[in-house]
PDB file of C-alpha atoms in Angstrom:
ATOM      1  CA  MET F 240      19.733 -12.206 -17.982  1.00 69.00           C
ATOM      2  CA  GLU F 241      23.206 -12.136 -16.417  1.00 78.00           C
ATOM      3  CA  TYR F 242      22.146  -9.205 -14.225  1.00 79.00           C
ATOM      4  CA  LEU F 243      19.213 -11.282 -12.957  1.00 75.00           C
ATOM      5  CA  ALA F 244      21.529 -14.188 -12.169  1.00 74.00           C
ATOM      6  CA  LEU F 245      23.753 -11.866 -10.134  1.00 84.00           C
ATOM      7  CA  SER F 246      20.667 -10.581  -8.310  1.00 93.00           C
ATOM      8  CA  TYR F 247      19.219 -14.055  -7.621  1.00 93.00           C
ATOM      9  CA  SER F 248      19.413 -13.759  -3.801  1.00 94.00           C
ATOM     10  CA  TRP F 249      17.720 -10.360  -3.907  1.00 95.00           C
ATOM     11  CA  ILE F 250      14.965 -11.745  -6.108  1.00 96.00           C
ATOM     12  CA  VAL F 251      14.464 -14.640  -3.667  1.00 96.00           C
ATOM     13  CA  ALA F 252      14.259 -12.169  -0.772  1.00 97.00           C
ATOM     14  CA  ALA F 253      11.718  -9.985  -2.582  1.00 98.00           C
ATOM     15  CA  HIS F 254       9.729 -13.071  -3.575  1.00 98.00           C
ATOM     16  CA  LEU F 255       9.543 -14.229   0.055  1.00 97.00           C
ATOM     17  CA  ILE F 256       8.557 -10.767   1.292  1.00 98.00           C
ATOM     18  CA  PHE F 257       5.650 -10.625  -1.135  1.00 98.00           C
ATOM     19  CA  VAL F 258       4.664 -14.229  -0.346  1.00 98.00           C
ATOM     20  CA  ILE F 259       4.331 -13.128   3.283  1.00 97.00           C
ATOM     21  CA  PHE F 260       2.169 -10.159   2.250  1.00 98.00           C
ATOM     22  CA  TRP F 261      -0.025 -12.370   0.063  1.00 98.00           C
ATOM     23  CA  MET F 262      -0.405 -15.021   2.775  1.00 97.00           C
ATOM     24  CA  ALA F 263      -1.278 -12.374   5.355  1.00 96.00           C
ATOM     25  CA  GLY F 264      -4.053 -11.197   3.057  1.00 97.00           C
ATOM     26  CA  LEU F 265      -5.198 -14.763   2.377  1.00 96.00           C
ATOM     27  CA  PHE F 266      -5.460 -15.309   6.138  1.00 94.00           C
ATOM     28  CA  MET F 267      -7.267 -12.018   6.739  1.00 95.00           C
ATOM     29  CA  LEU F 268      -9.859 -11.984   3.967  1.00 96.00           C
ATOM     30  CA  PRO F 269     -11.733 -15.142   5.058  1.00 93.00           C
ATOM     31  CA  ARG F 270     -11.922 -13.683   8.575  1.00 94.00           C
ATOM     32  CA  TYR F 271     -13.345 -10.472   7.150  1.00 97.00           C
ATOM     33  CA  LEU F 272     -15.879 -12.532   5.211  1.00 97.00           C
ATOM     34  CA  VAL F 273     -16.979 -14.302   8.414  1.00 95.00           C
ATOM     35  CA  TYR F 274     -17.514 -10.982  10.193  1.00 96.00           C
ATOM     36  CA  HIS F 275     -19.253  -9.543   7.135  1.00 97.00           C
ATOM     37  CA  GLN F 276     -21.576 -12.523   6.881  1.00 95.00           C
ATOM     38  CA  GLU F 277     -22.358 -12.429  10.608  1.00 94.00           C
ATOM     39  CA  ALA F 278     -23.209  -8.730  10.346  1.00 96.00           C
ATOM     40  CA  LEU F 279     -25.580  -9.481   7.450  1.00 95.00           C
ATOM     41  CA  ALA F 280     -27.235 -12.336   9.339  1.00 93.00           C
ATOM     42  CA  ALA F 281     -27.782 -10.092  12.349  1.00 96.00           C
ATOM     43  CA  GLY F 282     -29.253  -7.316  10.195  1.00 96.00           C
ATOM     44  CA  ARG F 283     -26.399  -4.901  10.946  1.00 97.00           C
ATOM     45  CA  THR F 284     -26.340  -3.334   7.479  1.00 95.00           C
ATOM     46  CA  GLU F 285     -24.102  -0.401   8.406  1.00 97.00           C
ATOM     47  CA  GLU F 286     -21.481  -2.776   9.805  1.00 97.00           C
ATOM     48  CA  ALA F 287     -21.805  -5.002   6.735  1.00 97.00           C
ATOM     49  CA  ALA F 288     -21.184  -1.960   4.543  1.00 97.00           C
ATOM     50  CA  LEU F 289     -17.985  -1.242   6.489  1.00 98.00           C
ATOM     51  CA  TRP F 290     -16.807  -4.810   5.836  1.00 98.00           C
ATOM     52  CA  VAL F 291     -17.334  -4.281   2.106  1.00 98.00           C
ATOM     53  CA  VAL F 292     -14.988  -1.278   2.275  1.00 98.00           C
ATOM     54  CA  ARG F 293     -12.411  -3.156   4.388  1.00 98.00           C
ATOM     55  CA  GLU F 294     -12.475  -6.167   2.070  1.00 98.00           C
ATOM     56  CA  GLY F 295     -11.997  -3.912  -0.952  1.00 97.00           C
ATOM     57  CA  LYS F 296      -9.015  -2.156   0.604  1.00 98.00           C
ATOM     58  CA  LEU F 297      -7.414  -5.452   1.590  1.00 98.00           C
ATOM     59  CA  ARG F 298      -7.842  -6.782  -1.940  1.00 97.00           C
ATOM     60  CA  HIS F 299      -6.676  -3.663  -3.755  1.00 97.00           C
ATOM     61  CA  ILE F 300      -3.829  -2.607  -1.466  1.00 97.00           C
ATOM     62  CA  ILE F 301      -2.360  -5.920  -0.302  1.00 97.00           C
ATOM     63  CA  LEU F 302      -3.813  -9.117  -1.765  1.00 97.00           C
ATOM     64  CA  THR F 303      -3.893  -8.640  -5.504  1.00 97.00           C
ATOM     65  CA  PRO F 304      -0.696  -6.575  -5.866  1.00 98.00           C
ATOM     66  CA  ALA F 305       1.223  -9.047  -3.671  1.00 98.00           C
ATOM     67  CA  MET F 306      -0.092 -12.009  -5.675  1.00 98.00           C
ATOM     68  CA  ILE F 307       1.003 -10.415  -8.944  1.00 98.00           C
ATOM     69  CA  VAL F 308       4.495  -9.668  -7.619  1.00 98.00           C
ATOM     70  CA  VAL F 309       4.774 -13.228  -6.214  1.00 98.00           C
ATOM     71  CA  TRP F 310       3.956 -14.669  -9.639  1.00 98.00           C
ATOM     72  CA  VAL F 311       6.334 -12.363 -11.532  1.00 98.00           C
ATOM     73  CA  LEU F 312       9.236 -12.955  -9.152  1.00 98.00           C
ATOM     74  CA  GLY F 313       8.527 -16.690  -8.863  1.00 98.00           C
ATOM     75  CA  LEU F 314       8.512 -17.176 -12.617  1.00 97.00           C
ATOM     76  CA  THR F 315      11.682 -15.096 -12.822  1.00 96.00           C
ATOM     77  CA  LEU F 316      13.368 -17.314 -10.226  1.00 96.00           C
ATOM     78  CA  ALA F 317      12.274 -20.483 -12.028  1.00 96.00           C
ATOM     79  CA  THR F 318      13.742 -19.143 -15.259  1.00 95.00           C
ATOM     80  CA  VAL F 319      16.971 -17.686 -13.896  1.00 94.00           C
ATOM     81  CA  GLY F 320      17.569 -20.733 -11.691  1.00 93.00           C
ATOM     82  CA  GLN F 321      16.731 -23.073 -14.579  1.00 94.00           C
ATOM     83  CA  HIS F 322      14.266 -25.057 -12.454  1.00 95.00           C
ATOM     84  CA  TRP F 323      11.640 -25.731 -15.140  1.00 97.00           C
ATOM     85  CA  ALA F 324      12.540 -29.409 -15.525  1.00 96.00           C
ATOM     86  CA  GLU F 325      12.397 -30.126 -11.780  1.00 96.00           C
ATOM     87  CA  GLY F 326       9.411 -32.045 -10.414  1.00 96.00           C
ATOM     88  CA  TRP F 327       9.207 -30.144  -7.143  1.00 96.00           C
ATOM     89  CA  LEU F 328       8.608 -26.908  -9.082  1.00 97.00           C
ATOM     90  CA  HIS F 329       5.726 -28.422 -11.037  1.00 97.00           C
ATOM     91  CA  LEU F 330       3.967 -29.518  -7.848  1.00 98.00           C
ATOM     92  CA  LYS F 331       4.738 -26.189  -6.184  1.00 98.00           C
ATOM     93  CA  LEU F 332       3.217 -24.357  -9.151  1.00 98.00           C
ATOM     94  CA  LEU F 333       0.123 -26.553  -8.885  1.00 98.00           C
ATOM     95  CA  PHE F 334      -0.322 -25.494  -5.260  1.00 98.00           C
ATOM     96  CA  VAL F 335       0.348 -21.833  -6.103  1.00 98.00           C
ATOM     97  CA  LEU F 336      -2.267 -22.079  -8.869  1.00 98.00           C
ATOM     98  CA  GLY F 337      -4.614 -23.518  -6.252  1.00 98.00           C
ATOM     99  CA  LEU F 338      -3.953 -20.571  -3.942  1.00 98.00           C
ATOM    100  CA  THR F 339      -4.514 -18.201  -6.843  1.00 98.00           C
ATOM    101  CA  GLY F 340      -7.863 -19.890  -7.503  1.00 98.00           C
ATOM    102  CA  TYR F 341      -8.689 -19.678  -3.791  1.00 98.00           C
ATOM    103  CA  HIS F 342      -7.823 -15.970  -3.908  1.00 98.00           C
ATOM    104  CA  GLY F 343     -10.186 -15.503  -6.868  1.00 98.00           C
ATOM    105  CA  TRP F 344     -12.941 -17.511  -5.189  1.00 97.00           C
ATOM    106  CA  MET F 345     -12.696 -15.349  -2.045  1.00 97.00           C
ATOM    107  CA  VAL F 346     -12.909 -12.181  -4.124  1.00 97.00           C
ATOM    108  CA  GLY F 347     -16.026 -13.610  -5.776  1.00 97.00           C
ATOM    109  CA  TYR F 348     -17.546 -14.568  -2.429  1.00 97.00           C
ATOM    110  CA  ALA F 349     -16.849 -11.061  -1.096  1.00 97.00           C
ATOM    111  CA  ARG F 350     -18.839  -9.736  -4.065  1.00 96.00           C
ATOM    112  CA  LYS F 351     -21.677 -12.120  -3.210  1.00 97.00           C
ATOM    113  CA  LEU F 352     -21.715 -10.824   0.341  1.00 97.00           C
ATOM    114  CA  ALA F 353     -21.633  -7.234  -0.904  1.00 96.00           C
ATOM    115  CA  GLY F 354     -24.784  -8.122  -2.859  1.00 96.00           C
ATOM    116  CA  ASN F 355     -26.304  -9.726   0.263  1.00 95.00           C
ATOM    117  CA  ARG F 356     -26.198 -13.245  -1.261  1.00 95.00           C
ATOM    118  CA  PRO F 357     -24.307 -15.473   1.210  1.00 94.00           C
ATOM    119  CA  THR F 358     -24.152 -19.166   0.284  1.00 94.00           C
ATOM    120  CA  LEU F 359     -21.911 -20.549   3.052  1.00 93.00           C
ATOM    121  CA  THR F 360     -22.133 -20.760   6.814  1.00 89.00           C
ATOM    122  CA  GLY F 361     -19.735 -19.037   9.156  1.00 88.00           C
ATOM    123  CA  LYS F 362     -18.360 -22.465  10.097  1.00 90.00           C
ATOM    124  CA  GLN F 363     -17.669 -23.281   6.437  1.00 93.00           C
ATOM    125  CA  LEU F 364     -15.857 -19.969   6.010  1.00 92.00           C
ATOM    126  CA  ARG F 365     -13.796 -20.644   9.133  1.00 93.00           C
ATOM    127  CA  LEU F 366     -12.795 -24.060   7.757  1.00 94.00           C
ATOM    128  CA  LEU F 367     -11.860 -22.519   4.409  1.00 93.00           C
ATOM    129  CA  ASN F 368      -9.562 -20.187   6.341  1.00 92.00           C
ATOM    130  CA  GLU F 369      -7.257 -23.204   6.825  1.00 95.00           C
ATOM    131  CA  VAL F 370      -6.609 -23.650   3.086  1.00 95.00           C
ATOM    132  CA  PRO F 371      -3.785 -21.097   2.735  1.00 95.00           C
ATOM    133  CA  GLY F 372      -1.951 -22.425   5.787  1.00 95.00           C
ATOM    134  CA  LEU F 373      -1.976 -26.008   4.558  1.00 96.00           C
ATOM    135  CA  ALA F 374      -1.004 -25.019   1.025  1.00 96.00           C
ATOM    136  CA  THR F 375       1.786 -22.795   2.312  1.00 95.00           C
ATOM    137  CA  ALA F 376       3.240 -25.643   4.386  1.00 96.00           C
ATOM    138  CA  VAL F 377       3.374 -27.887   1.314  1.00 97.00           C
ATOM    139  CA  ILE F 378       4.832 -25.126  -0.866  1.00 97.00           C
ATOM    140  CA  VAL F 379       7.582 -24.318   1.644  1.00 96.00           C
ATOM    141  CA  VAL F 380       8.584 -27.984   1.947  1.00 97.00           C
ATOM    142  CA  LEU F 381       8.680 -28.328  -1.835  1.00 96.00           C
ATOM    143  CA  ALA F 382      10.762 -25.168  -2.289  1.00 95.00           C
ATOM    144  CA  ILE F 383      13.217 -25.819   0.535  1.00 95.00           C
ATOM    145  CA  VAL F 384      13.535 -29.612   0.698  1.00 97.00           C
ATOM    146  CA  LYS F 385      13.002 -30.208  -3.045  1.00 95.00           C
ATOM    147  CA  PRO F 386      12.013 -33.848  -2.434  1.00 93.00           C
ATOM    148  CA  PHE F 387      12.072 -34.740  -6.135  1.00 91.00           C
TER     149      PHE F 387
END
């Protein structure tokens, strides 16, 4: 545990790097879903099949691994920094849980599209693309300002 305390700044840096990777993926996947859905609606099945492959690569190479590392490093920071009793961390964790749920929902929706079963409009998907940005703004304020 002492080694982790000495490495706290490095853990913070790694945590932020993987947050950036995860957020990049959370911004990209909804866009991919829009293009995928538009290809399906236009009957461009070959293009839709390419979006299935792209979505899978994004999930398996960037999104899910980055999310896992973010959680591991974040929980490590909360423990090493002894932040568990602080209110800002509880609210931050609530928003991170929300982003994790959003991540899971997008993966599920990508599977729906892969099965040619869209349930949302392109406009709805574009609006949902704003979720990670808004959540990230709140999370950053909570982590940096620590308002309570």
